[in-house]
Amino acid sequence: MTTSQSDPAGHPADRGDRRPQTLLLLGATGDLAERLLLPGLGRLVATGAHPNLHVLGSGVDVWDDERWRRRVADAFAAAGATGPRVKEVVRTTCYLPADVTKEEDLRRLLSNCHDQLVIFFALPPAITARAAAAFTQIGLPPGTRLMLEKPFGTDAVSARSLNEVLARLVPEEQIYRIDHFLGKSTVMNILGLRFANRIFEPMLSAAHVACVDIVFDETLGLAGRAGYYDGAGALIDMVQSHLLQVLALIAMDAPPTLDARDLRGRKAQVLRATRVWAEDPATWSRRGRYTAGEANGQRLPGYADEPGVDPSRGTETFAELVLCVDTWRWAGVPFRLRTGKGLAARRKEAVVTFKQPPRVPSGLIGYDQPDRLRIGFGPDRLGLDVNINGPGNPLELSQVHLVADFGPGDLPPYGEVLRGAFDGDPTLSVRGDTAEDCWRIVAPVLECWRAGAVPLREYPAGSWGPEDSLLTPVPGMATEG
Ligand code: BG6
């Protein structure tokens, strides 16, 4: 990635430098920080590329520095992050308890930050909005960068009003709306695959593609995350954010460069043209919730019986919807998005299914499946299903699956997105208008579900999902148990 020259509004970008930086982590004692953020940070620090970094943790819990340092040290160690820089960050990090919705607490936090400031809001959307509003009352040091965890708002209206509040704090190019899928090396590999090869790109259009499936099936259940997940559900947790970002990378036109303005501009164009298929969410969406069962050898209680879940909310653990991308290139091609928890197998991939050849010459026998291009997001691999002559009769076709592993990235996704913010490069973050557009795309589905127009189906944990699922498993698909 190159550092952006300017944001969409033409503001000069805040170029990366190595002046001392402070990462102020709000929500530091939470699950996100422990499981993902701190491990990603540890790996980034271990690279030695950010030598003057100070980390200040803050949360409502009354912890002292020693307890916090243990948390940081454990998370760094679990991520395999070692070396002098890592030790130094652990030694110098501090913790301050604070209620981030209170101006006096925020003032106290800011008075402890003397370097260039990066603030990570690892907080639920409602608290993020209140904290951002409180910051407008006290102001932020010049050059402060803001990182906001998903979901960004809770609907299009709250996303817009959060954008308005943030715009009063810092310019757009200093706002990093985090979608950690953009930090996954395989997701970014879509760019290399599409635009550094001649053979795929000309085929990726309505002339040749029958449909595109973006699938993220997990065997894992709720994993103790009721506090967050029960208020979100699969559609908001995965589709509104991650899967729409993947769709944008697969469907967008080639950007002239990979800088923030070009790449995010291309993604924004394609998402602006995306809507529910036939504008009929009642027909083209499905939702479900797992009941007790066994997924991947793990016994799962029914979602409704998980501690902290309020079953009357009707939160879905499975969501599917079909979208159209109304552009010259894609008109008429269904983009089918699917995700769920507690399913039979891990299946995390985007599959482009090509149309059948106009005519398979008579005499060639056994044609029964179209070609497919697969991009796997764990295992990270590229697959191509093609029809060739099988053994024996040279005129008898059989499908083979060509597979190549994508090289691993040098950082985990959260390390990658943190690097973007430390370096002043917003390429891997979601632009404000795009965040609002992603809500606009799913809004009719949420509305229709809330009105009860699509039943909440139950599926046993360890099954393939609700029986009326729109996407039956594709024959020959790669799955991992
Ligand atoms: C998170 C979702 O953003 O992404 C989780 O909240 C989901 O529900 C996770 O399991 C999947 O991402 P990864 O990186 O674990 O594959």
Coordinates of C-alpha atoms and ligand atoms in Angstrom, one line a residue:
M1 CA 0.0 0.0 0.0
T2 CA 1.2 3.5 -0.6
T3 CA 0.3 6.4 1.7
S4 CA -2.6 8.4 0.4
Q5 CA -2.0 11.9 -1.1
S6 CA -5.3 13.3 0.0
D7 CA -8.8 12.2 1.1
P8 CA -11.9 12.3 -1.1
A9 CA -12.5 15.9 -0.1
G10 CA -8.9 16.8 -1.1
H11 CA -7.4 17.3 2.3
P12 CA -3.7 16.5 2.4
A13 CA -3.0 13.1 4.0
D14 CA -1.3 12.9 7.4
R15 CA 1.9 11.2 6.1
G16 CA 3.4 8.4 8.1
D17 CA 6.3 9.4 10.3
R18 CA 8.2 8.0 13.3
R19 CA 7.5 10.7 15.8
P20 CA 6.5 9.3 19.2
Q21 CA 3.0 8.0 19.3
T22 CA 0.6 7.1 22.0
L23 CA -2.1 4.4 21.4
L24 CA -5.0 5.2 23.8
L25 CA -7.0 2.1 24.0
L26 CA -10.6 2.6 25.1
G27 CA -12.3 -0.6 26.2
A28 CA -8.9 -2.0 27.1
T29 CA -10.2 -4.7 29.5
G30 CA -12.7 -6.1 27.0
D31 CA -12.8 -9.2 25.0
L32 CA -11.9 -7.6 21.7
A33 CA -8.7 -6.1 23.1
E34 CA -7.7 -9.4 24.7
R35 CA -8.4 -11.7 21.8
L36 CA -7.5 -9.7 18.8
L37 CA -6.2 -6.2 19.3
L38 CA -3.4 -6.8 21.8
P39 CA -2.1 -9.9 19.9
G40 CA -2.2 -7.9 16.6
L41 CA -0.4 -5.0 18.4
G42 CA 2.2 -7.3 19.8
R43 CA 3.1 -8.7 16.4
L44 CA 3.3 -5.2 15.0
V45 CA 5.5 -3.9 17.8
A46 CA 7.8 -7.0 17.3
T47 CA 8.5 -5.9 13.8
G48 CA 10.4 -2.9 15.3
A49 CA 8.8 -0.5 12.8
H50 CA 7.2 1.7 15.5
P51 CA 10.0 2.2 18.0
N52 CA 8.5 5.2 19.8
L53 CA 5.1 3.7 20.8
H54 CA 3.5 4.2 24.2
V55 CA 0.3 2.3 25.0
L56 CA -2.3 3.7 27.5
G57 CA -5.1 1.3 28.4
S58 CA -8.4 2.6 29.8
G59 CA -11.7 1.0 30.8
V60 CA -14.5 1.2 33.4
D61 CA -12.9 -1.6 35.4
V62 CA -10.7 -0.4 38.3
W63 CA -7.4 -2.1 37.3
D64 CA -4.0 -1.0 38.3
D65 CA -0.9 -0.8 36.0
E66 CA 0.4 -4.1 37.2
R67 CA -2.8 -6.0 36.3
W68 CA -3.0 -4.3 32.9
R69 CA 0.7 -5.0 32.1
R70 CA 0.0 -8.7 32.9
R71 CA -2.9 -8.6 30.4
V72 CA -0.7 -7.0 27.7
A73 CA 2.2 -9.3 28.4
D74 CA 0.0 -12.4 28.2
A75 CA -1.6 -11.3 25.0
F76 CA 1.7 -10.5 23.4
A77 CA 3.2 -13.8 24.5
A78 CA 0.2 -15.8 23.2
A79 CA 0.7 -14.1 19.8
G80 CA 4.4 -15.1 19.8
A81 CA 5.5 -11.5 19.9
T82 CA 8.9 -11.2 21.5
G83 CA 12.0 -9.0 21.4
P84 CA 13.3 -5.7 23.0
R85 CA 10.5 -3.5 21.6
V86 CA 7.8 -5.8 22.9
K87 CA 9.4 -5.8 26.4
E88 CA 9.7 -2.0 26.3
V89 CA 6.0 -1.5 25.5
V90 CA 5.0 -3.9 28.2
R91 CA 7.3 -2.2 30.7
T92 CA 6.0 1.3 30.0
T93 CA 2.3 0.7 29.4
C94 CA -0.1 2.2 31.9
Y95 CA -3.8 1.9 32.7
L96 CA -6.3 4.5 33.8
P97 CA -9.8 3.7 34.8
A98 CA -12.3 6.1 33.1
D99 CA -15.9 6.5 32.1
V100 CA -15.4 7.7 28.5
T101 CA -18.9 9.3 28.4
K102 CA -17.7 11.8 31.0
E103 CA -15.8 14.9 29.9
E104 CA -13.7 15.2 33.0
D105 CA -12.5 11.6 32.6
L106 CA -11.6 12.2 29.0
R107 CA -9.7 15.3 30.0
R108 CA -7.7 13.3 32.5
L109 CA -6.9 10.7 29.9
L110 CA -5.8 13.3 27.4
S111 CA -3.6 15.0 29.9
N112 CA -1.6 11.7 30.1
C113 CA -1.0 11.6 26.3
H114 CA 1.8 13.7 25.1
D115 CA 2.8 12.3 21.7
Q116 CA 0.9 12.0 18.5
L117 CA -2.3 10.3 19.6
V118 CA -4.1 7.3 18.1
I119 CA -7.4 6.6 19.9
F120 CA -8.9 3.1 19.5
F121 CA -12.6 2.9 20.4
A122 CA -13.0 -0.8 21.3
L123 CA -16.4 0.0 22.6
P124 CA -20.1 -0.8 21.8
P125 CA -21.5 1.6 19.2
A126 CA -23.7 3.5 21.6
I127 CA -20.8 4.2 24.0
T128 CA -18.5 5.1 21.1
A129 CA -21.1 7.7 20.0
R130 CA -21.3 9.2 23.5
A131 CA -17.5 9.3 23.9
A132 CA -17.1 11.0 20.5
A133 CA -19.7 13.5 21.5
A134 CA -17.9 14.2 24.8
F135 CA -14.6 14.7 22.9
T136 CA -16.3 17.4 20.8
Q137 CA -16.7 19.4 24.1
I138 CA -13.1 19.2 25.1
G139 CA -11.3 19.0 21.7
L140 CA -8.5 16.7 20.6
P141 CA -4.8 17.4 20.1
P142 CA -4.0 18.3 16.5
G143 CA -3.2 15.3 14.3
T144 CA -5.1 12.8 16.5
R145 CA -6.2 9.7 14.6
L146 CA -9.4 7.8 15.6
M147 CA -9.9 4.1 15.1
L148 CA -13.5 2.8 15.5
E149 CA -14.4 -0.9 15.8
K150 CA -17.4 -2.2 13.9
P151 CA -20.3 -2.0 13.9
F152 CA -20.1 1.6 13.0
G153 CA -23.4 2.9 14.4
T154 CA -26.5 0.7 14.6
D155 CA -28.3 1.8 11.4
A156 CA -27.9 4.4 8.5
V157 CA -29.2 7.2 10.6
S158 CA -26.9 6.6 13.6
A159 CA -23.9 6.0 11.3
R160 CA -24.6 9.4 9.6
S161 CA -24.8 11.2 12.9
L162 CA -21.7 9.5 14.2
N163 CA -19.9 10.6 11.0
E164 CA -21.1 14.2 11.6
V165 CA -19.8 14.1 15.2
L166 CA -16.4 12.7 14.1
A167 CA -16.1 15.3 11.3
R168 CA -16.2 17.9 14.0
L169 CA -13.2 16.3 15.7
V170 CA -10.8 15.4 12.9
P171 CA -10.6 15.4 9.1
E172 CA -11.9 12.2 7.3
E173 CA -8.4 10.9 6.5
Q174 CA -7.7 10.7 10.2
I175 CA -10.7 8.4 10.9
Y176 CA -10.1 4.7 10.7
R177 CA -13.3 2.7 10.6
I178 CA -12.0 -0.8 11.2
D179 CA -13.1 -3.8 9.3
H180 CA -10.4 -6.4 10.1
F181 CA -11.3 -8.4 7.0
L182 CA -9.5 -5.7 5.1
G183 CA -6.4 -6.6 7.1
K184 CA -6.6 -10.2 6.0
S185 CA -4.0 -10.9 3.5
T186 CA -6.2 -13.2 1.5
V187 CA -8.9 -10.6 1.2
M188 CA -6.3 -8.1 -0.2
N189 CA -5.0 -10.9 -2.4
I190 CA -8.2 -10.4 -4.4
L191 CA -6.6 -7.3 -5.8
G192 CA -3.5 -9.1 -7.0
L193 CA -5.4 -12.0 -8.4
R194 CA -7.8 -9.7 -10.3
F195 CA -5.6 -6.9 -11.5
A196 CA -2.2 -8.5 -12.0
N197 CA -3.4 -11.3 -14.2
R198 CA -4.8 -11.1 -17.7
I199 CA -6.8 -14.3 -17.5
F200 CA -9.5 -13.6 -14.8
E201 CA -10.4 -10.0 -15.1
P202 CA -11.9 -10.0 -18.6
M203 CA -14.1 -12.9 -17.5
L204 CA -15.5 -11.2 -14.4
S205 CA -18.7 -9.7 -15.8
A206 CA -22.3 -10.5 -16.5
A207 CA -21.3 -11.8 -19.9
H208 CA -19.5 -14.8 -18.3
V209 CA -20.5 -15.1 -14.7
A210 CA -23.6 -16.9 -13.5
C211 CA -23.4 -16.0 -9.9
V212 CA -21.0 -15.0 -7.1
D213 CA -21.3 -16.6 -3.6
I214 CA -19.6 -15.1 -0.6
V215 CA -19.8 -17.6 2.2
F216 CA -18.6 -17.5 5.8
D217 CA -19.9 -20.6 7.6
E218 CA -18.5 -21.1 11.1
T219 CA -18.7 -24.2 13.3
L220 CA -18.1 -22.0 16.4
G221 CA -21.1 -21.0 18.4
L222 CA -21.6 -17.8 20.4
A223 CA -18.3 -18.3 22.3
G224 CA -19.4 -16.3 25.3
R225 CA -20.1 -13.1 23.3
A226 CA -23.8 -12.6 24.1
G227 CA -23.3 -9.1 25.4
Y228 CA -22.4 -7.9 22.0
Y229 CA -23.8 -10.5 19.6
D230 CA -27.3 -10.8 20.9
G231 CA -27.8 -7.1 20.1
A232 CA -26.3 -7.5 16.6
G233 CA -27.0 -10.9 15.0
A234 CA -25.4 -12.5 11.9
L235 CA -26.6 -9.9 9.4
I236 CA -25.0 -7.0 11.2
D237 CA -22.1 -8.9 12.7
M238 CA -20.9 -10.3 9.4
V239 CA -22.8 -9.2 6.3
Q240 CA -23.2 -5.5 6.9
S241 CA -19.5 -5.2 7.5
H242 CA -17.1 -7.9 6.4
L243 CA -19.0 -9.6 3.5
L244 CA -20.0 -6.4 1.8
Q245 CA -16.3 -5.4 1.9
V246 CA -15.4 -8.6 0.2
L247 CA -18.2 -8.0 -2.4
A248 CA -16.8 -4.6 -3.1
L249 CA -13.3 -5.9 -3.8
I250 CA -14.6 -8.6 -6.1
A251 CA -17.0 -6.4 -8.0
M252 CA -15.2 -3.1 -8.2
D253 CA -13.5 -1.8 -11.3
A254 CA -9.7 -1.6 -11.4
P255 CA -8.3 1.4 -9.4
P256 CA -5.4 3.2 -11.0
T257 CA -3.4 2.9 -7.8
L258 CA -3.9 1.2 -4.4
D259 CA -3.8 4.5 -2.5
A260 CA -6.7 5.3 -0.2
R261 CA -8.5 7.7 -2.5
D262 CA -8.5 5.4 -5.6
L263 CA -9.2 2.1 -3.8
R264 CA -11.8 3.4 -1.5
G265 CA -13.4 5.4 -4.3
R266 CA -13.8 2.3 -6.4
K267 CA -15.3 0.3 -3.5
A268 CA -17.7 3.2 -2.8
Q269 CA -18.9 3.2 -6.4
V270 CA -19.8 -0.5 -6.4
L271 CA -21.5 -0.4 -3.0
R272 CA -23.6 2.6 -4.1
A273 CA -24.9 0.4 -6.9
T274 CA -25.7 -2.6 -4.6
R275 CA -29.2 -3.4 -3.4
V276 CA -31.3 -6.4 -2.4
W277 CA -32.2 -8.5 -5.4
A278 CA -35.4 -7.4 -7.1
E279 CA -35.8 -5.0 -4.1
D280 CA -37.7 -8.0 -2.5
P281 CA -36.0 -8.9 0.8
A282 CA -39.0 -11.1 1.8
T283 CA -38.1 -13.5 -1.0
W284 CA -34.4 -13.0 -1.2
S285 CA -33.3 -13.3 2.4
R286 CA -33.3 -16.0 5.1
R287 CA -32.6 -16.1 8.8
G288 CA -32.1 -18.8 11.3
R289 CA -31.0 -19.6 14.8
Y290 CA -29.2 -22.8 16.0
T291 CA -30.7 -25.2 18.5
A292 CA -28.7 -27.7 20.6
G293 CA -26.4 -30.0 18.7
E294 CA -22.8 -30.9 17.9
A295 CA -20.7 -28.8 15.5
N296 CA -17.1 -29.9 14.7
G297 CA -17.1 -32.3 17.7
Q298 CA -18.2 -29.5 20.1
R299 CA -21.5 -29.8 21.9
L300 CA -23.4 -26.5 21.6
P301 CA -26.4 -25.6 23.7
G302 CA -29.2 -24.0 21.7
Y303 CA -28.5 -20.3 21.0
A304 CA -31.6 -19.3 23.0
D305 CA -30.2 -21.1 26.1
E306 CA -26.8 -19.5 25.9
P307 CA -26.0 -17.4 29.1
G308 CA -26.8 -13.8 28.5
V309 CA -29.1 -14.3 25.5
D310 CA -32.6 -12.9 25.5
P311 CA -34.5 -15.4 23.3
S312 CA -37.4 -13.0 22.9
R313 CA -35.1 -10.7 20.8
G314 CA -35.2 -13.3 18.0
T315 CA -31.5 -12.7 17.2
E316 CA -30.4 -14.7 14.2
T317 CA -27.2 -16.8 14.1
F318 CA -27.6 -17.4 10.3
A319 CA -28.2 -14.9 7.6
E320 CA -28.4 -15.1 3.8
L321 CA -29.3 -12.6 1.2
V322 CA -29.1 -12.1 -2.5
L323 CA -27.9 -8.8 -3.8
C324 CA -27.6 -7.2 -7.2
V325 CA -24.8 -4.9 -8.2
D326 CA -26.6 -2.6 -10.7
T327 CA -23.7 -1.6 -13.0
W328 CA -22.9 -2.3 -16.6
R329 CA -20.5 -4.9 -15.6
W330 CA -22.7 -6.9 -13.2
A331 CA -26.4 -6.2 -14.0
G332 CA -28.3 -9.5 -13.7
V333 CA -25.6 -11.4 -11.7
P334 CA -26.8 -12.5 -8.3
F335 CA -24.3 -12.0 -5.4
R336 CA -25.4 -14.5 -2.8
L337 CA -24.1 -13.7 0.7
R338 CA -24.3 -16.3 3.5
T339 CA -23.0 -16.6 7.0
G340 CA -23.8 -18.6 10.1
K341 CA -22.6 -20.0 13.4
G342 CA -22.8 -23.6 14.7
L343 CA -22.8 -25.0 11.2
A344 CA -21.7 -28.4 9.9
A345 CA -18.3 -27.3 8.5
R346 CA -16.1 -24.2 8.2
R347 CA -16.5 -22.8 4.8
K348 CA -15.1 -19.4 4.2
E349 CA -14.8 -18.5 0.6
A350 CA -15.9 -16.5 -2.3
V351 CA -16.9 -18.5 -5.4
V352 CA -17.4 -17.2 -8.8
T353 CA -19.5 -19.6 -10.9
F354 CA -19.1 -19.1 -14.6
K355 CA -21.9 -19.6 -17.1
Q356 CA -21.9 -22.8 -19.1
P357 CA -20.1 -22.7 -22.4
P358 CA -22.4 -21.6 -25.2
R359 CA -22.2 -25.2 -26.6
V360 CA -20.4 -28.3 -25.5
P361 CA -19.7 -30.2 -28.8
S362 CA -21.7 -33.3 -29.0
G363 CA -19.3 -36.2 -28.6
L364 CA -17.7 -34.7 -25.5
I365 CA -19.6 -36.5 -22.8
G366 CA -20.1 -36.0 -19.1
Y367 CA -20.3 -32.2 -18.9
D368 CA -22.3 -31.5 -15.7
Q369 CA -20.7 -28.6 -13.9
P370 CA -19.6 -25.1 -14.8
D371 CA -16.2 -23.7 -14.1
R372 CA -15.6 -22.0 -10.8
L373 CA -13.0 -19.6 -9.3
R374 CA -12.7 -19.9 -5.5
I375 CA -10.9 -17.6 -3.1
G376 CA -10.6 -19.2 0.3
F377 CA -10.4 -17.1 3.5
G378 CA -9.1 -19.9 5.7
P379 CA -7.6 -22.0 4.5
D380 CA -6.2 -19.1 2.4
R381 CA -6.1 -20.5 -1.0
L382 CA -7.0 -20.0 -4.6
G383 CA -9.0 -22.7 -6.4
L384 CA -10.1 -23.3 -9.9
D385 CA -12.6 -26.0 -10.8
V386 CA -12.2 -26.8 -14.5
N387 CA -13.5 -29.5 -16.8
I388 CA -10.9 -31.6 -18.5
N389 CA -10.8 -35.1 -20.0
G390 CA -10.8 -37.7 -17.3
P391 CA -8.9 -41.0 -17.3
G392 CA -9.9 -43.6 -19.8
N393 CA -12.0 -42.3 -22.6
P394 CA -10.4 -39.1 -23.8
L395 CA -13.7 -37.6 -24.7
E396 CA -15.2 -38.1 -21.3
L397 CA -15.1 -35.0 -19.1
S398 CA -14.5 -34.8 -15.4
Q399 CA -14.0 -31.8 -13.2
V400 CA -10.6 -31.2 -11.5
H401 CA -9.9 -28.8 -8.7
L402 CA -6.6 -26.8 -9.1
V403 CA -5.5 -25.4 -5.8
A404 CA -2.7 -23.0 -4.8
D405 CA -2.1 -21.6 -1.3
F406 CA -1.9 -17.9 -0.8
G407 CA 1.2 -16.9 1.0
P408 CA 0.6 -15.9 4.6
G409 CA 0.7 -12.2 5.5
D410 CA 3.4 -11.1 7.9
L411 CA 0.9 -9.6 10.4
P412 CA -2.5 -10.8 11.7
P413 CA -5.4 -8.6 10.5
Y414 CA -5.5 -6.4 13.6
G415 CA -1.8 -5.8 13.3
E416 CA -2.3 -4.8 9.7
V417 CA -5.1 -2.3 10.4
L418 CA -3.2 -0.8 13.4
R419 CA -0.2 -0.4 11.1
G420 CA -2.4 1.6 8.7
A421 CA -3.4 4.0 11.5
F422 CA 0.2 4.4 12.9
D423 CA 1.5 5.1 9.4
G424 CA -1.3 7.6 8.6
D425 CA -2.6 5.4 5.7
P426 CA -6.4 4.9 5.7
T427 CA -6.4 2.6 2.7
L428 CA -7.5 -0.4 4.8
S429 CA -10.3 1.4 6.6
V430 CA -13.8 2.1 5.6
R431 CA -14.7 5.6 4.3
G432 CA -17.5 7.4 6.0
D433 CA -20.0 7.4 3.1
T434 CA -19.3 3.7 2.5
A435 CA -20.1 2.9 6.2
E436 CA -23.5 4.6 5.7
D437 CA -24.1 2.8 2.4
C438 CA -23.5 -0.6 3.9
W439 CA -26.3 0.1 6.4
R440 CA -28.5 1.3 3.5
I441 CA -28.0 -2.0 1.7
V442 CA -29.1 -4.2 4.6
A443 CA -31.8 -1.8 6.0
P444 CA -34.7 -3.3 3.9
V445 CA -33.7 -6.8 5.1
L446 CA -33.7 -5.7 8.8
E447 CA -37.0 -3.9 8.3
C448 CA -38.6 -7.0 6.7
W449 CA -37.3 -9.3 9.4
R450 CA -38.5 -7.0 12.2
A451 CA -41.9 -7.0 10.6
G452 CA -41.9 -10.8 10.7
A453 CA -42.0 -11.2 6.9
V454 CA -39.2 -13.8 6.9
P455 CA -39.6 -16.5 9.6
L456 CA -36.7 -17.1 12.0
R457 CA -36.0 -20.8 11.2
E458 CA -34.3 -23.1 13.6
Y459 CA -31.5 -25.4 12.6
P460 CA -29.7 -27.9 14.8
A461 CA -26.1 -27.0 15.5
G462 CA -23.9 -29.1 13.3
S463 CA -26.3 -29.0 10.3
W464 CA -26.0 -27.1 7.1
G465 CA -28.4 -24.4 8.2
P466 CA -32.2 -23.9 7.9
E467 CA -33.9 -26.2 5.4
D468 CA -35.2 -23.4 3.2
S469 CA -31.7 -21.9 2.9
L470 CA -31.1 -20.1 -0.4
L471 CA -27.6 -21.5 -1.0
T472 CA -27.4 -25.2 -0.9
P473 CA -23.8 -26.3 -0.7
V474 CA -22.2 -26.2 -4.1
P475 CA -21.1 -29.6 -5.4
G476 CA -17.4 -30.2 -5.0
M477 CA -17.0 -27.3 -2.6
A478 CA -14.0 -27.1 -0.4
T479 CA -14.9 -27.4 3.3
E480 CA -13.0 -27.9 6.5
G481 CA -14.5 -29.7 9.4
Ligands
BG6_1 C1 -15.9 -10.9 13.8 C2 -17.2 -11.4 14.1 O1 -15.9 -9.6 13.4 O2 -15.4 -11.8 12.7 C3 -17.3 -12.8 14.6 O3 -17.7 -10.5 15.2 C4 -16.6 -13.7 13.5 O4 -18.6 -13.2 14.9 C5 -15.3 -13.1 13.1 O5 -16.5 -15.0 14.1 C6 -14.7 -13.9 12.0 O6 -13.4 -13.4 11.7 P1 -12.1 -14.2 11.8 O7 -11.0 -13.3 11.6 O8 -12.1 -14.9 13.1 O9 -12.2 -15.2 10.7

